[in-house]
Each structure stands twice: as structure tokens, then as C-alpha cells.
C-alpha atoms as a printed R data frame, in Angstrom:
    type eleno elety resid chain resno      x       y       z
1   ATOM     1    CA   UNK     A     1 73.987 -35.510 116.521
2   ATOM     2    CA   UNK     A     2 72.869 -32.142 116.214
3   ATOM     3    CA   UNK     A     3 70.735 -33.017 113.373
4   ATOM     4    CA   UNK     A     4 68.583 -35.291 114.865
5   ATOM     5    CA   UNK     A     5 68.182 -32.759 117.948
6   ATOM     6    CA   UNK     A     6 67.014 -29.841 115.861
7   ATOM     7    CA   UNK     A     7 64.740 -32.927 113.827
8   ATOM     8    CA   UNK     A     8 62.768 -34.018 116.986
9   ATOM     9    CA   UNK     A     9 62.282 -30.362 117.907
10  ATOM    10    CA   UNK     A    10 60.909 -29.501 114.576
11  ATOM    11    CA   UNK     A    11 58.719 -32.368 114.916
12  ATOM    12    CA   UNK     A    12 57.564 -31.641 118.678
13  ATOM    13    CA   UNK     A    13 56.713 -27.996 117.367
14  ATOM    14    CA   UNK     A    14 54.568 -29.210 114.818
15  ATOM    15    CA   UNK     A    15 52.900 -32.004 116.606
16  ATOM    16    CA   UNK     A    16 52.233 -29.350 119.678
17  ATOM    17    CA   UNK     A    17 50.971 -26.828 117.102
18  ATOM    18    CA   UNK     A    18 48.650 -29.214 115.860
19  ATOM    19    CA   UNK     A    19 47.232 -29.878 119.505
20  ATOM    20    CA   UNK     A    20 46.615 -26.702 120.296
21  ATOM    21    CA   UNK     A    21 45.116 -25.607 116.738
22  ATOM    22    CA   UNK     A    22 42.798 -27.987 117.030
23  ATOM    23    CA   UNK     A    23 41.663 -26.988 120.492
24  ATOM    24    CA   UNK     A    24 41.125 -23.271 119.476
25  ATOM    25    CA   UNK     A    25 38.697 -23.892 116.731
26  ATOM    26    CA   UNK     A    26 35.782 -21.723 116.673
27  ATOM    27    CA   UNK     A    27 32.854 -22.814 114.203
28  ATOM    28    CA   UNK     A    28 30.984 -21.063 112.048
29  ATOM    29    CA   UNK     A    29 27.557 -21.076 110.646
30  ATOM    30    CA   UNK     A    30 25.017 -19.196 109.188
31  ATOM    31    CA   UNK     A    31 21.153 -19.570 107.790
32  ATOM    32    CA   UNK     A    32 19.282 -17.921 106.053
33  ATOM    33    CA   UNK     A    33 15.530 -17.408 104.966
34  ATOM    34    CA   UNK     A    34 15.494 -18.757 101.554
35  ATOM    35    CA   UNK     A    35 14.286 -16.597  98.480
36  ATOM    36    CA   UNK     A    36 15.038 -13.203 100.498
37  ATOM    37    CA   UNK     A    37 16.834 -10.447  98.257
38  ATOM    38    CA   UNK     A    38 19.133  -8.824 100.067
39  ATOM    39    CA   UNK     A    39 20.875  -6.658  96.808
40  ATOM    40    CA   UNK     A    40 18.562  -3.870  98.427
41  ATOM    41    CA   UNK     A    41 19.340  -4.049 101.763
42  ATOM    42    CA   UNK     A    42 22.211  -1.731 102.860
43  ATOM    43    CA   UNK     A    43 21.275   0.203 106.144
44  ATOM    44    CA   UNK     A    44 21.027  -1.106 109.590
45  ATOM    45    CA   UNK     A    45 20.392  -0.284 113.020
46  ATOM    46    CA   UNK     A    46 20.998  -2.362 116.220
47  ATOM    47    CA   UNK     A    47 17.851  -3.411 118.469
48  ATOM    48    CA   UNK     A    48 19.551  -5.259 121.471
49  ATOM    49    CA   UNK     A    49 22.880  -5.950 122.347
50  ATOM    50    CA   UNK     A    50 23.282  -8.932 125.138
51  ATOM    51    CA   UNK     A    51 26.654 -10.008 126.527
52  ATOM    52    CA   UNK     A    52 26.558 -12.465 129.309
53  ATOM    53    CA   UNK     A    53 30.235 -12.519 129.624
54  ATOM    54    CA   UNK     A    54 31.717 -10.417 132.803
55  ATOM    55    CA   UNK     A    55 34.339  -7.774 131.386
56  ATOM    56    CA   UNK     A    56 32.998  -7.175 128.279
57  ATOM    57    CA   UNK     A    57 31.743  -4.128 127.192
58  ATOM    58    CA   UNK     A    58 28.650  -4.381 124.594
59  ATOM    59    CA   UNK     A    59 30.047  -0.953 123.076
60  ATOM    60    CA   UNK     A    60 33.326  -2.985 121.817
61  ATOM    61    CA   UNK     A    61 31.207  -5.642 120.069
62  ATOM    62    CA   UNK     A    62 28.923  -2.777 118.347
63  ATOM    63    CA   UNK     A    63 31.972  -1.183 117.653
64  ATOM    64    CA   UNK     A    64 33.492  -4.241 115.851
65  ATOM    65    CA   UNK     A    65 30.652  -5.235 113.901
66  ATOM    66    CA   UNK     A    66 29.904  -1.583 112.503
67  ATOM    67    CA   UNK     A    67 33.419  -1.929 111.339
68  ATOM    68    CA   UNK     A    68 32.731  -5.010 109.862
69  ATOM    69    CA   UNK     A    69 29.801  -3.691 108.437
70  ATOM    70    CA   UNK     A    70 30.690  -0.462 106.965
71  ATOM    71    CA   UNK     A    71 34.045  -2.467 105.089
72  ATOM    72    CA   UNK     A    72 31.217  -4.498 103.734
73  ATOM    73    CA   UNK     A    73 29.234  -1.209 102.195
74  ATOM    74    CA   UNK     A    74 26.454  -1.416 104.785
75  ATOM    75    CA   UNK     A    75 25.333   1.732 106.582
76  ATOM    76    CA   UNK     A    76 24.026   2.402 110.295
77  ATOM    77    CA   UNK     A    77 21.502   4.662 110.430
78  ATOM    78    CA   UNK     A    78 18.877   5.554 112.908
79  ATOM    79    CA   UNK     A    79 16.319   6.731 110.761
80  ATOM    80    CA   UNK     A    80 14.263   4.153 108.815
81  ATOM    81    CA   UNK     A    81 17.439   1.345 108.132
82  ATOM    82    CA   UNK     A    82 16.542  -1.821 106.377
83  ATOM    83    CA   UNK     A    83 17.848  -4.097 108.336
84  ATOM    84    CA   UNK     A    84 17.732  -4.619 112.264
85  ATOM    85    CA   UNK     A    85 20.435  -6.159 114.039
86  ATOM    86    CA   UNK     A    86 20.428  -8.050 117.426
87  ATOM    87    CA   UNK     A    87 23.484  -9.497 119.176
88  ATOM    88    CA   UNK     A    88 23.607 -12.017 121.558
89  ATOM    89    CA   UNK     A    89 27.028 -13.350 123.570
90  ATOM    90    CA   UNK     A    90 27.449 -15.663 126.100
91  ATOM    91    CA   UNK     A    91 29.628 -18.460 127.725
92  ATOM    92    CA   UNK     A    92 28.483 -22.264 128.229
93  ATOM    93    CA   UNK     A    93 29.979 -25.080 128.887
94  ATOM    94    CA   UNK     A    94 32.168 -26.618 125.976
95  ATOM    95    CA   UNK     A    95 30.741 -29.045 123.317
96  ATOM    96    CA   UNK     A    96 32.227 -32.422 122.971
97  ATOM    97    CA   UNK     A    97 34.625 -34.606 125.549
98  ATOM    98    CA   UNK     A    98 33.841 -37.463 127.111
99  ATOM    99    CA   UNK     A    99 35.651 -39.625 129.239
100 ATOM   100    CA   UNK     A   100 36.952 -42.796 128.509
101 ATOM   101    CA   UNK     A   101 38.748 -45.811 130.378
102 ATOM   102    CA   UNK     A   102 42.077 -47.203 128.214
103 ATOM   103    CA   UNK     A   103 43.932 -50.140 129.376
104 ATOM   104    CA   UNK     A   104 47.171 -50.810 127.711
105 ATOM   105    CA   UNK     A   105 49.026 -53.968 127.764
106 ATOM   106    CA   UNK     A   106 53.061 -54.721 127.205
107 ATOM   107    CA   UNK     A   107 54.213 -57.937 125.598
108 ATOM   108    CA   UNK     A   108 57.106 -59.152 127.337
109 ATOM   109    CA   UNK     A   109 60.663 -58.575 124.980
110 ATOM   110    CA   UNK     A   110 63.096 -60.641 126.865
111 ATOM   111    CA   UNK     A   111 62.837 -60.589 130.795
112 ATOM   112    CA   UNK     A   112 60.782 -57.520 130.869
113 ATOM   113    CA   UNK     A   113 57.177 -57.375 130.482
114 ATOM   114    CA   UNK     A   114 54.776 -54.615 131.834
115 ATOM   115    CA   UNK     A   115 50.601 -54.704 132.166
116 ATOM   116    CA   UNK     A   116 49.340 -51.424 132.888
117 ATOM   117    CA   UNK     A   117 45.360 -50.468 133.584
118 ATOM   118    CA   UNK     A   118 44.500 -46.694 134.024
119 ATOM   119    CA   UNK     A   119 41.997 -44.101 132.616
120 ATOM   120    CA   UNK     A   120 41.740 -41.001 130.318
121 ATOM   121    CA   UNK     A   121 39.628 -38.305 130.293
122 ATOM   122    CA   UNK     A   122 39.775 -35.231 127.502
123 ATOM   123    CA   UNK     A   123 41.383 -32.151 128.733
124 ATOM   124    CA   UNK     A   124 39.018 -29.471 127.575
125 ATOM   125    CA   UNK     A   125 35.717 -31.290 129.412
126 ATOM   126    CA   UNK     A   126 34.088 -28.678 131.325
127 ATOM   127    CA   UNK     A   127 35.770 -26.328 129.543
128 ATOM   128    CA   UNK     A   128 33.870 -22.692 129.266
129 ATOM   129    CA   UNK     A   129 33.509 -21.146 125.833
130 ATOM   130    CA   UNK     A   130 32.140 -18.221 124.342
131 ATOM   131    CA   UNK     A   131 28.995 -18.125 122.112
132 ATOM   132    CA   UNK     A   132 28.151 -15.149 119.759
133 ATOM   133    CA   UNK     A   133 25.039 -15.173 117.925
134 ATOM   134    CA   UNK     A   134 23.867 -12.142 115.256
135 ATOM   135    CA   UNK     A   135 20.131 -11.881 113.840
136 ATOM   136    CA   UNK     A   136 19.905  -9.920 110.917
137 ATOM   137    CA   UNK     A   137 15.603  -8.736 110.702
138 ATOM   138    CA   UNK     A   138 13.948  -7.051 107.982
139 ATOM   139    CA   UNK     A   139 12.743  -3.854 109.307
140 ATOM   140    CA   UNK     A   140  9.639  -3.447 106.803
141 ATOM   141    CA   UNK     A   141  7.978  -6.795 107.879
142 ATOM   142    CA   UNK     A   142  9.909  -7.776 111.154
143 ATOM   143    CA   UNK     A   143 11.387 -11.043 109.671
144 ATOM   144    CA   UNK     A   144 14.535 -12.921 110.148
145 ATOM   145    CA   UNK     A   145 16.138 -12.918 107.918
146 ATOM   146    CA   UNK     A   146 19.817 -14.142 108.704
147 ATOM   147    CA   UNK     A   147 21.236 -15.455 111.618
148 ATOM   148    CA   UNK     A   148 24.996 -16.284 112.201
149 ATOM   149    CA   UNK     A   149 26.730 -18.221 115.007
150 ATOM   150    CA   UNK     A   150 30.258 -18.229 116.027
151 ATOM   151    CA   UNK     A   151 30.468 -21.207 118.382
152 ATOM   152    CA   UNK     A   152 33.742 -21.951 120.482
153 ATOM   153    CA   UNK     A   153 35.122 -18.587 120.976
154 ATOM   154    CA   UNK     A   154 38.336 -18.865 123.798
155 ATOM   155    CA   UNK     A   155 36.781 -16.577 126.536
156 ATOM   156    CA   UNK     A   156 40.464 -15.097 126.962
157 ATOM   157    CA   UNK     A   157 39.286 -13.459 123.588
158 ATOM   158    CA   UNK     A   158 36.792 -10.917 125.356
159 ATOM   159    CA   UNK     A   159 39.501  -9.604 127.544
160 ATOM   160    CA   UNK     A   160 40.724  -5.700 126.926
161 ATOM   161    CA   UNK     A   161 44.017  -6.986 125.511
162 ATOM   162    CA   UNK     A   162 42.499  -9.233 123.181
163 ATOM   163    CA   UNK     A   163 40.487  -6.743 120.646
164 ATOM   164    CA   UNK     A   164 42.391  -7.517 117.819
165 ATOM   165    CA   UNK     A   165 41.660 -11.264 118.106
166 ATOM   166    CA   UNK     A   166 37.474 -10.765 119.023
167 ATOM   167    CA   UNK     A   167 37.568  -8.475 115.974
168 ATOM   168    CA   UNK     A   168 38.684 -10.534 113.672
169 ATOM   169    CA   UNK     A   169 36.214 -13.502 115.032
170 ATOM   170    CA   UNK     A   170 33.728 -10.632 114.197
171 ATOM   171    CA   UNK     A   171 34.853 -10.018 110.651
172 ATOM   172    CA   UNK     A   172 35.032 -14.033 109.897
173 ATOM   173    CA   UNK     A   173 31.200 -14.072 111.519
174 ATOM   174    CA   UNK     A   174 29.743 -11.400 109.800
175 ATOM   175    CA   UNK     A   175 31.731 -12.282 106.290
176 ATOM   176    CA   UNK     A   176 29.309 -14.824 105.904
177 ATOM   177    CA   UNK     A   177 26.904 -11.790 105.657
178 ATOM   178    CA   UNK     A   178 24.806 -11.422 102.816
179 ATOM   179    CA   UNK     A   179 25.004 -15.256 101.931
180 ATOM   180    CA   UNK     A   180 26.879 -15.810  98.964
181 ATOM   181    CA   UNK     A   181 23.615 -17.852  97.463
182 ATOM   182    CA   UNK     A   182 21.028 -15.124  97.797
183 ATOM   183    CA   UNK     A   183 19.137 -14.285  94.611
């Protein structure tokens, strides 16, 4: 009997983990100007950091990005940088999530049967999520050469106690720069 309970709890834990991980997926994407040679671009400077999520320090986001870029071999400078960076961080209504109507019918087995009508609605409808956009512009001709985005960031990651999670999100986003398929 104990083995049955242990298996039930293990199965329940696995299902719960899958459900919760499916709700908090951050989607990363990037795009770049084809034909751009990223090999000789090693220095950068910040042009603008705009944060529209209350309680989030733009200097923290800039520092997290600086740490990741330094780990990738980029150097921040104020004198004639190769690249200019812009970051926008904002909250928006989460994408997806629709409502539906469900109908359940129970077939009679023995003397008991049932018919039920009900509605269902996805739990994440109307939920807020964070979005982070980073634009990389070539300073010599002011041409946008790379854009990266992270969407679906849980807003709790923008709290002071979640700096490590926000750093991991920043690392994942900037880890895509420069693009691997660039010449």
C-alpha cells in the first residue's frame, strides 16, 4: 500500500512540475542584419535604458547586461564605441489564453449516470508578463544590426530578491549575440 502512495505522490509531483513549468516559459528570439561582420565589433556604450516596470532599477539591468557582455569578450567604453546599445523593458498583457465552453456527459453505468454543463477558462488569461528588448546599433553608420527579445518573463523576476533569475534571463538573451550564423 505504501508503494502505491509513493507512486501516486511521485506522479502527482511530476504532473505539477510540468504544469508549472509550462506556465513560466520565457520565449527568446533574435534577428540581425544579414551580411554584417560582427568579428571586429568589440566595444560598446549604452545609448538608452528604458524601464516601465515599477520598482525595477535600470542601473541593475545595465549592470547585468554589462556582466554578460564582458563574459562574452565585449568591452564597455565611452570613447568611440563600435556598438550602441538600447534596452527597453516593459510589462504587457500575456499573449495567448482564450476561453472555451466545455460540455461533459456521463454515460449511465448501473443505476447512476450524470450530465454536466460548465465553462472553462485558461488560468493565465489577463496575466501580466515582462518583455525585454535589446537593440544593437553599429555606431559608425547608426545602423541597427541586431535585436534580441525575451518575452513572457514573470514579473516576480523584476523584484530585488530575484536578481539571480533576472541575471539568468539576461545571460540567455545576450548569449544569442553575436549570432552564430554571421560571417
